[in-house]
Amino acid sequence: MTDPTIYALGTPTPTRAHPGALAVVRLSGPRAGEAVEQLTRRPLPEPRRMVLRALRDPSTGEVFDKALVAWFAAPNTETGEPMAELHLHGGRAVVGAALDALAHLGFCRMAEPGEFTRRAFEHGKLDLTEAEGIADLVAAETAAQRRQALQQMDGALHRLYEDWRAKGLRALAHLEAAIDFPDEDLPDGLADEVRIAVAGLQGEIAGHLEDRRGERLRDGLSIAIIGPPNAGKSSLLNLVARREAAIVSETAGTTRDVIEVHLDLGGWPVVLADTAGLRESGDAIEQEGVRRARARADAADLRMLVVDASGDWRASMKAIIDTTERWDATRDIVVVNKTDLVPVDDPGIVPLSTRGGIGLAGLLVRLEASAEAAMQEGAGAPPLTRARHREALMECQEALARALHAPEVALAAEDLRLAMRAIGRITGTVRLDELLDVIFRDFCIGK
């Protein structure tokens, strides 16, 4: 059955406080052109040419706006269907009249959330990774997130995964040829060729799975603030966040749980976490806080250790670093606080006074450099961005491993087929009928 014509407001809904100067209503579907003709009572303009038209209520004939109208002929549209746009004045009354007029036509309906993108996918205008890139672009809050979303929307992940799928299909076609044409004169060393191809594919996917840049960009780079009690961890969190996010007290052990703030750090999305002071305690609640602090430090992408300049900060720093499993001296940062009381000069640390904010600029420069270094790991190849992709690729890896060690060709072919289906689920391409094309191209040309 033919899909109905849909419409939706493509700009924010105007309110009394924020009416907006312009509003755009988009239509997609087989009768989009008819809808425009009935609202304007004039023939459609040339495709992709914007014209000024009076828009009328189809029931009364009353003009409710003079707007710019654009018409886009299928299949060269975003959704692959006939499309149209109405560029209206942005007042609530005008937008409401336009939506009511479309509803009263009787053959249009309001689009469901994401339906324009869904139709673009169904008509082959984009794949699932590109659709996810559009969603990420809309949700982007930092420059780095915007760049990654644009890269994915432009098909970077699609090309990578389709290249892997093509390699897997070629290897699978060779196995299928060995099964289906046992009496044919197939090339020598075919099994070794397939084994090398599968092992190479497995290695490429393994490297991709180790790359955490994409997930870091979507969710935020995790930075844990750790250190002994009363070193100034909560004050540092508030100073960097520029608000009172954490309670600051001279009482040791005030922070019991992890407190998070989300920041834009030089264009990188960051989740900065204040943790409980690291010390031995007989208090069961504080012990749990210390356990969570250590777990957060070990799980974080970066760590910022805060120690007190007025005490034996070197011994305190060494004791905590020695018990932190993932401490990375090249990126993790040691902050010596309260240098307004006791000046500190050491090339390996960042001096700071949270009371006066002295040294904050230098700390932010170090943080941005460490964040950029963490985000650039594996730069070059498009990064993995979603848990859905990771799950499918891990399933693919398991199937490839079984194929490499399968005792029979038929079993290896089945596992390789499952691996290709797992990759196909990422992009929305699960067809394996290309096998015939590969088989005939590689083995049957001229026979």
Coordinates of C-alpha atoms in Angstrom, one line a residue:
M1 CA 0.0 0.0 0.0
T2 CA 1.3 3.5 -0.9
D3 CA 2.6 5.4 2.1
P4 CA 0.4 8.4 3.0
T5 CA 1.6 12.0 2.6
I6 CA 3.0 13.3 5.8
Y7 CA 3.8 16.8 7.1
A8 CA 5.6 18.2 10.1
L9 CA 7.0 21.5 11.5
G10 CA 10.7 21.5 10.7
T11 CA 11.5 24.4 13.1
P12 CA 10.9 24.9 16.8
T13 CA 7.2 25.3 17.8
P14 CA 6.5 29.0 18.3
T15 CA 5.4 30.1 21.7
R16 CA 4.0 33.4 23.1
A17 CA 7.5 34.2 24.5
H18 CA 9.4 33.0 21.5
P19 CA 7.2 33.4 18.3
G20 CA 10.1 33.1 15.8
A21 CA 10.5 35.1 12.6
L22 CA 10.2 32.1 10.3
A23 CA 8.7 28.6 10.4
V24 CA 9.2 25.8 7.9
V25 CA 6.6 23.0 7.3
R26 CA 7.8 20.0 5.3
L27 CA 5.7 17.5 3.4
S28 CA 6.7 14.2 1.9
G29 CA 4.7 11.6 0.1
P30 CA 2.9 10.9 -3.2
R31 CA 0.4 13.7 -2.8
A32 CA 2.7 16.4 -1.5
G33 CA 2.4 18.3 -4.8
E34 CA -1.4 18.1 -4.7
A35 CA -1.4 19.5 -1.1
V36 CA 0.6 22.5 -2.3
E37 CA -1.7 23.1 -5.3
Q38 CA -4.8 23.0 -3.1
L39 CA -3.3 25.5 -0.5
T40 CA -2.0 27.9 -3.2
R41 CA -4.7 27.3 -5.9
R42 CA -2.0 27.5 -8.5
P43 CA 0.2 25.0 -10.4
L44 CA 3.3 23.7 -8.8
P45 CA 6.5 25.8 -9.3
E46 CA 9.5 24.4 -11.1
P47 CA 11.3 21.9 -9.0
R48 CA 13.9 23.4 -6.6
R49 CA 12.8 26.9 -7.3
M50 CA 11.4 28.9 -4.4
V51 CA 8.4 31.2 -5.2
L52 CA 6.1 33.5 -3.3
R53 CA 2.5 32.2 -2.9
A54 CA -0.6 33.1 -1.0
L55 CA -1.7 30.2 1.2
R56 CA -5.4 29.6 1.6
D57 CA -7.6 27.6 4.0
P58 CA -9.0 24.8 1.8
S59 CA -12.4 25.0 3.5
T60 CA -13.0 28.8 3.5
G61 CA -10.6 30.1 0.9
E62 CA -9.3 32.6 3.4
V63 CA -5.6 33.7 2.9
F64 CA -3.7 32.9 6.1
D65 CA -0.2 33.8 5.0
K66 CA 2.0 34.8 2.1
A67 CA 4.9 32.4 2.1
L68 CA 7.7 31.0 0.1
V69 CA 6.9 27.6 -1.5
A70 CA 9.5 25.0 -2.8
W71 CA 8.7 21.8 -4.6
F72 CA 11.1 18.8 -5.0
A73 CA 10.3 16.0 -7.4
A74 CA 11.1 12.4 -6.6
P75 CA 13.4 10.6 -6.5
N76 CA 16.0 13.4 -6.1
T77 CA 14.8 14.4 -2.6
E78 CA 15.8 13.7 1.0
T79 CA 13.2 11.0 1.5
G80 CA 13.2 9.7 -2.1
E81 CA 9.5 10.7 -2.3
P82 CA 7.9 13.9 -3.7
M83 CA 8.5 16.7 -1.2
A84 CA 7.5 20.3 -0.6
E85 CA 8.3 23.0 1.9
L86 CA 6.3 26.0 3.1
H87 CA 8.4 28.8 4.5
L88 CA 6.0 30.7 6.7
H89 CA 6.0 33.7 9.0
G90 CA 6.8 32.3 12.5
G91 CA 3.8 33.4 14.5
R92 CA 1.7 30.9 16.4
A93 CA -1.5 31.8 14.6
V94 CA 0.1 31.4 11.1
V95 CA 1.8 28.0 12.0
G96 CA -1.4 26.7 13.5
A97 CA -3.4 27.7 10.5
A98 CA -1.0 26.0 8.1
L99 CA -1.1 22.8 10.1
D100 CA -4.9 22.9 10.4
A101 CA -5.2 23.5 6.6
L102 CA -3.0 20.4 5.8
A103 CA -5.0 18.3 8.2
H104 CA -8.3 19.4 6.6
L105 CA -7.2 18.2 3.2
G106 CA -8.1 14.7 4.2
F107 CA -5.1 12.9 2.6
C108 CA -2.3 14.2 4.7
R109 CA -1.4 13.3 8.3
M110 CA 1.1 14.6 10.9
A111 CA 4.4 12.7 10.7
E112 CA 5.4 10.5 13.5
P113 CA 8.8 11.2 15.3
G114 CA 11.6 10.3 13.0
E115 CA 9.4 9.4 10.1
F116 CA 11.1 11.6 7.5
T117 CA 14.4 9.9 8.3
R118 CA 12.7 6.5 8.3
R119 CA 11.4 7.0 4.8
A120 CA 14.8 8.2 3.6
F121 CA 16.2 4.9 4.9
E122 CA 13.4 2.8 3.3
H123 CA 14.0 4.5 -0.1
G124 CA 17.8 3.9 0.1
K125 CA 18.8 7.6 0.6
L126 CA 20.8 6.7 3.8
D127 CA 21.6 3.7 5.9
L128 CA 21.1 3.2 9.6
T129 CA 24.5 4.6 10.6
E130 CA 23.8 7.8 8.5
A131 CA 20.4 8.1 10.2
E132 CA 22.1 7.8 13.6
G133 CA 24.5 10.5 12.5
I134 CA 21.6 12.9 11.8
A135 CA 20.3 12.2 15.4
D136 CA 23.8 12.8 16.8
L137 CA 24.1 16.1 14.9
V138 CA 20.8 17.3 16.3
A139 CA 21.9 16.4 19.8
A140 CA 25.5 17.7 19.4
E141 CA 26.5 20.1 22.2
T142 CA 30.2 20.6 21.4
A143 CA 32.2 21.2 18.3
A144 CA 33.8 17.8 18.5
Q145 CA 30.4 16.1 18.7
R146 CA 29.3 18.1 15.7
R147 CA 32.3 17.1 13.6
Q148 CA 31.9 13.4 14.5
A149 CA 28.1 13.5 13.7
L150 CA 28.8 15.1 10.3
Q151 CA 31.4 12.5 9.5
Q152 CA 29.0 9.7 10.3
M153 CA 26.1 11.4 8.5
D154 CA 28.3 11.7 5.4
G155 CA 28.8 7.9 5.3
A156 CA 32.2 7.4 6.9
L157 CA 31.0 4.4 9.0
H158 CA 28.8 3.1 6.2
R159 CA 31.8 2.9 3.9
L160 CA 34.0 1.2 6.5
Y161 CA 31.4 -1.4 7.4
E162 CA 30.3 -2.0 3.8
D163 CA 34.0 -2.6 2.9
W164 CA 34.2 -5.2 5.6
R165 CA 31.0 -6.8 4.4
A166 CA 32.3 -6.9 0.9
K167 CA 35.5 -8.6 2.0
G168 CA 33.5 -11.1 4.0
L169 CA 31.1 -11.8 1.2
R170 CA 34.0 -12.5 -1.2
A171 CA 35.5 -15.0 1.3
L172 CA 32.1 -16.5 1.8
A173 CA 31.5 -16.8 -2.0
H174 CA 34.8 -18.7 -2.3
L175 CA 33.6 -21.2 0.4
E176 CA 30.2 -21.5 -1.3
A177 CA 31.9 -22.2 -4.6
A178 CA 34.0 -25.0 -3.1
I179 CA 30.8 -26.5 -1.6
D180 CA 28.6 -26.1 -4.7
F181 CA 31.1 -26.9 -7.4
P182 CA 33.4 -29.6 -6.0
D183 CA 34.1 -31.0 -9.4
E184 CA 35.1 -27.7 -11.0
D185 CA 38.7 -26.6 -11.5
L186 CA 38.9 -24.0 -8.7
P187 CA 42.1 -22.1 -8.0
D188 CA 44.8 -23.8 -5.9
G189 CA 45.2 -22.4 -2.4
L190 CA 41.6 -21.3 -2.1
A191 CA 41.3 -22.4 1.5
D192 CA 44.5 -20.5 2.5
E193 CA 43.2 -17.4 0.7
V194 CA 39.9 -17.5 2.6
R195 CA 41.7 -18.1 5.9
I196 CA 44.0 -15.1 5.3
A197 CA 41.1 -12.9 4.4
V198 CA 39.0 -13.9 7.5
A199 CA 42.0 -13.4 9.8
G200 CA 42.7 -10.0 8.3
L201 CA 39.1 -8.9 8.7
Q202 CA 39.1 -10.1 12.3
G203 CA 42.2 -8.0 13.0
E204 CA 40.6 -4.8 11.5
I205 CA 37.4 -5.3 13.5
A206 CA 39.4 -5.9 16.7
G207 CA 41.2 -2.6 16.2
H208 CA 37.9 -0.8 15.7
L209 CA 36.5 -2.3 18.8
E210 CA 39.5 -1.0 20.9
D211 CA 38.8 2.5 19.6
R212 CA 36.7 4.3 22.3
R213 CA 36.8 7.8 20.7
G214 CA 33.3 7.7 19.3
E215 CA 31.6 6.6 22.5
R216 CA 33.7 9.1 24.5
L217 CA 32.5 11.9 22.2
R218 CA 28.8 10.9 22.5
D219 CA 28.8 10.3 26.2
G220 CA 31.7 12.6 27.3
L221 CA 35.3 12.0 28.3
S222 CA 35.3 10.7 31.9
I223 CA 37.7 12.6 34.2
A224 CA 37.9 11.6 37.9
I225 CA 39.1 14.0 40.6
I226 CA 40.8 11.9 43.3
G227 CA 42.9 12.6 46.3
P228 CA 42.9 12.6 50.2
P229 CA 40.2 14.3 52.2
N230 CA 40.3 18.1 52.5
A231 CA 42.7 18.5 49.6
G232 CA 40.2 20.7 47.7
K233 CA 38.7 18.3 45.3
S234 CA 35.1 19.6 45.7
S235 CA 36.4 23.2 45.5
L236 CA 38.2 22.4 42.3
L237 CA 35.1 20.8 40.8
N238 CA 33.1 24.0 41.6
L239 CA 35.9 26.2 40.3
V240 CA 36.0 24.4 36.9
A241 CA 32.2 24.1 36.7
R242 CA 31.8 27.8 37.7
R243 CA 29.0 26.9 40.0
E244 CA 28.4 25.3 43.4
A245 CA 28.0 21.7 42.2
A246 CA 29.5 20.1 45.3
I247 CA 29.3 20.8 49.0
V248 CA 32.6 22.3 50.4
S249 CA 33.3 21.7 54.1
E250 CA 36.4 21.6 56.3
T251 CA 34.9 18.3 57.8
A252 CA 36.8 15.4 56.3
G253 CA 34.7 12.9 54.5
T254 CA 32.0 15.3 53.5
T255 CA 31.8 13.9 49.9
R256 CA 30.5 10.3 50.2
D257 CA 29.3 9.6 46.6
V258 CA 30.4 10.5 43.1
I259 CA 29.3 14.0 42.0
E260 CA 29.3 14.7 38.2
V261 CA 29.2 17.8 36.1
H262 CA 29.1 17.9 32.3
L263 CA 31.4 20.4 30.6
D264 CA 32.5 21.6 27.2
L265 CA 36.3 21.6 27.6
G266 CA 37.9 23.2 24.6
G267 CA 35.2 21.7 22.3
W268 CA 35.5 18.2 23.9
P269 CA 32.5 16.9 25.9
V270 CA 33.7 16.0 29.5
V271 CA 32.1 14.4 32.5
L272 CA 34.1 15.7 35.5
A273 CA 33.5 13.6 38.7
D274 CA 34.3 14.6 42.3
T275 CA 34.9 11.5 44.5
A276 CA 35.3 10.7 48.1
G277 CA 38.6 11.4 49.9
L278 CA 40.9 8.4 49.8
R279 CA 41.8 7.2 53.3
E280 CA 41.3 4.4 55.8
S281 CA 38.0 4.8 57.7
G282 CA 36.0 2.8 60.2
D283 CA 32.7 4.4 58.9
A284 CA 30.9 1.9 56.7
I285 CA 29.3 4.7 54.5
E286 CA 32.7 6.4 54.0
Q287 CA 34.3 3.0 53.2
E288 CA 31.7 2.6 50.4
G289 CA 32.5 6.1 49.2
V290 CA 36.2 5.3 49.1
R291 CA 35.5 2.0 47.2
R292 CA 33.4 3.9 44.6
A293 CA 36.1 6.6 44.3
R294 CA 38.7 4.0 43.5
A295 CA 36.4 2.2 41.0
R296 CA 35.6 5.5 39.3
A297 CA 39.4 6.3 39.1
D298 CA 40.1 3.0 37.5
A299 CA 37.2 3.3 35.0
A300 CA 37.9 7.0 34.0
D301 CA 39.6 8.0 30.8
L302 CA 41.7 10.5 32.7
R303 CA 42.5 11.1 36.4
M304 CA 43.2 14.4 38.2
L305 CA 44.9 13.9 41.6
V306 CA 44.5 16.8 44.1
V307 CA 46.9 17.0 47.1
D308 CA 47.4 19.7 49.8
A309 CA 50.5 21.9 49.5
S310 CA 50.4 22.5 53.3
G311 CA 51.1 18.8 54.0
D312 CA 53.5 16.2 52.8
W313 CA 52.0 16.3 49.3
R314 CA 54.8 14.3 47.7
A315 CA 54.2 11.3 50.0
S316 CA 50.4 11.6 49.6
M317 CA 50.7 11.8 45.8
K318 CA 53.0 8.7 45.7
A319 CA 50.8 6.6 48.0
I320 CA 47.7 7.3 45.8
I321 CA 49.4 6.8 42.5
D322 CA 50.9 3.5 43.6
T323 CA 47.4 2.2 44.4
T324 CA 45.7 3.5 41.3
E325 CA 45.7 0.8 38.7
R326 CA 45.4 2.9 35.5
W327 CA 47.5 5.9 36.4
D328 CA 49.1 7.3 33.2
A329 CA 51.9 9.7 33.9
T330 CA 51.8 11.1 30.4
R331 CA 48.2 12.2 30.6
D332 CA 46.9 12.1 34.2
I333 CA 47.4 15.3 36.1
V334 CA 48.7 16.1 39.7
V335 CA 47.3 19.3 41.1
V336 CA 48.9 20.7 44.2
N337 CA 46.2 22.9 45.8
K338 CA 46.5 25.7 48.5
T339 CA 49.7 27.1 47.0
D340 CA 48.5 30.5 48.2
L341 CA 49.5 29.2 51.7
V342 CA 52.7 27.3 50.6
P343 CA 54.2 28.1 47.2
V344 CA 55.2 25.0 45.2
D345 CA 57.5 24.9 42.2
D346 CA 57.7 21.4 40.6
P347 CA 57.7 20.7 36.8
G348 CA 55.6 17.6 37.2
I349 CA 52.6 19.2 38.9
V350 CA 50.0 22.0 38.3
P351 CA 50.1 24.5 41.2
L352 CA 46.6 25.9 42.1
S353 CA 44.8 27.9 44.7
T354 CA 41.1 27.1 44.5
R355 CA 40.4 30.0 46.9
G356 CA 41.6 32.6 44.5
G357 CA 41.5 30.7 41.3
I358 CA 45.2 31.2 40.8
G359 CA 46.6 28.6 38.4
L360 CA 43.2 27.7 36.9
A361 CA 44.1 28.9 33.4
G362 CA 47.2 26.6 33.4
L363 CA 45.2 23.7 34.7
L364 CA 42.6 24.1 31.9
V365 CA 45.4 24.1 29.3
R366 CA 46.7 20.8 30.7
L367 CA 43.2 19.3 30.9
E368 CA 42.5 20.3 27.3
A369 CA 45.8 18.8 26.1
S370 CA 45.1 15.6 27.9
A371 CA 41.5 15.4 26.7
E372 CA 42.6 16.0 23.1
A373 CA 45.3 13.3 23.4
A374 CA 42.7 10.8 24.7
M375 CA 40.3 11.7 22.0
Q376 CA 42.8 11.4 19.2
E377 CA 43.8 7.8 20.0
G378 CA 43.3 5.8 16.8
A379 CA 42.6 9.0 14.8
G380 CA 42.2 8.4 11.1
A381 CA 39.6 5.7 10.8
P382 CA 36.0 6.6 11.6
P383 CA 35.3 5.8 15.3
L384 CA 32.8 3.3 16.6
T385 CA 30.0 5.4 18.1
R386 CA 27.2 3.3 19.5
A387 CA 26.7 0.3 21.8
R388 CA 24.5 -1.2 19.1
H389 CA 27.5 -1.3 16.7
R390 CA 29.8 -2.7 19.4
E391 CA 27.4 -5.5 20.2
A392 CA 27.0 -6.5 16.5
L393 CA 30.7 -6.4 15.9
M394 CA 31.5 -8.5 18.9
E395 CA 29.0 -11.1 17.5
C396 CA 30.7 -10.8 14.2
Q397 CA 34.1 -11.5 15.8
E398 CA 32.8 -14.6 17.6
A399 CA 31.5 -15.9 14.3
L400 CA 34.7 -15.2 12.4
A401 CA 36.7 -17.0 15.1
R402 CA 34.5 -20.0 14.7
A403 CA 34.9 -19.9 11.0
L404 CA 38.7 -19.9 11.2
H405 CA 38.6 -23.1 13.4
A406 CA 35.6 -24.8 11.8
P407 CA 36.4 -28.5 11.0
E408 CA 34.3 -28.5 7.8
V409 CA 34.0 -26.0 4.9
A410 CA 30.2 -26.0 5.3
L411 CA 30.4 -25.0 9.0
A412 CA 32.9 -22.3 8.2
A413 CA 30.6 -20.9 5.5
E414 CA 27.7 -20.8 7.9
D415 CA 29.7 -18.9 10.5
L416 CA 31.0 -16.5 7.9
R417 CA 27.4 -16.0 6.8
L418 CA 26.4 -15.2 10.4
A419 CA 29.3 -12.7 10.7
M420 CA 28.2 -10.9 7.6
R421 CA 24.6 -10.7 8.9
A422 CA 25.9 -9.1 12.1
I423 CA 27.7 -6.4 10.1
G424 CA 24.7 -5.9 7.9
R425 CA 22.5 -5.2 10.9
I426 CA 24.6 -2.2 11.7
T427 CA 23.9 -0.5 8.4
G428 CA 20.5 -2.1 7.8
T429 CA 21.9 -4.2 4.9
V430 CA 21.2 -7.8 5.7
R431 CA 20.9 -9.2 2.1
L432 CA 23.3 -11.9 1.1
D433 CA 22.0 -12.4 -2.5
E434 CA 25.2 -10.6 -3.7
L435 CA 26.9 -14.0 -3.2
L436 CA 25.8 -15.2 -6.6
D437 CA 27.3 -12.1 -8.3
V438 CA 30.6 -12.7 -6.6
I439 CA 30.6 -16.4 -7.3
F440 CA 29.9 -15.9 -11.0
R441 CA 32.4 -13.0 -11.3
D442 CA 35.3 -14.9 -9.6
F443 CA 34.8 -18.4 -10.9
C444 CA 32.3 -18.7 -13.8
I445 CA 33.2 -15.9 -16.2
G446 CA 33.9 -17.4 -19.6
K447 CA 32.8 -20.9 -18.6

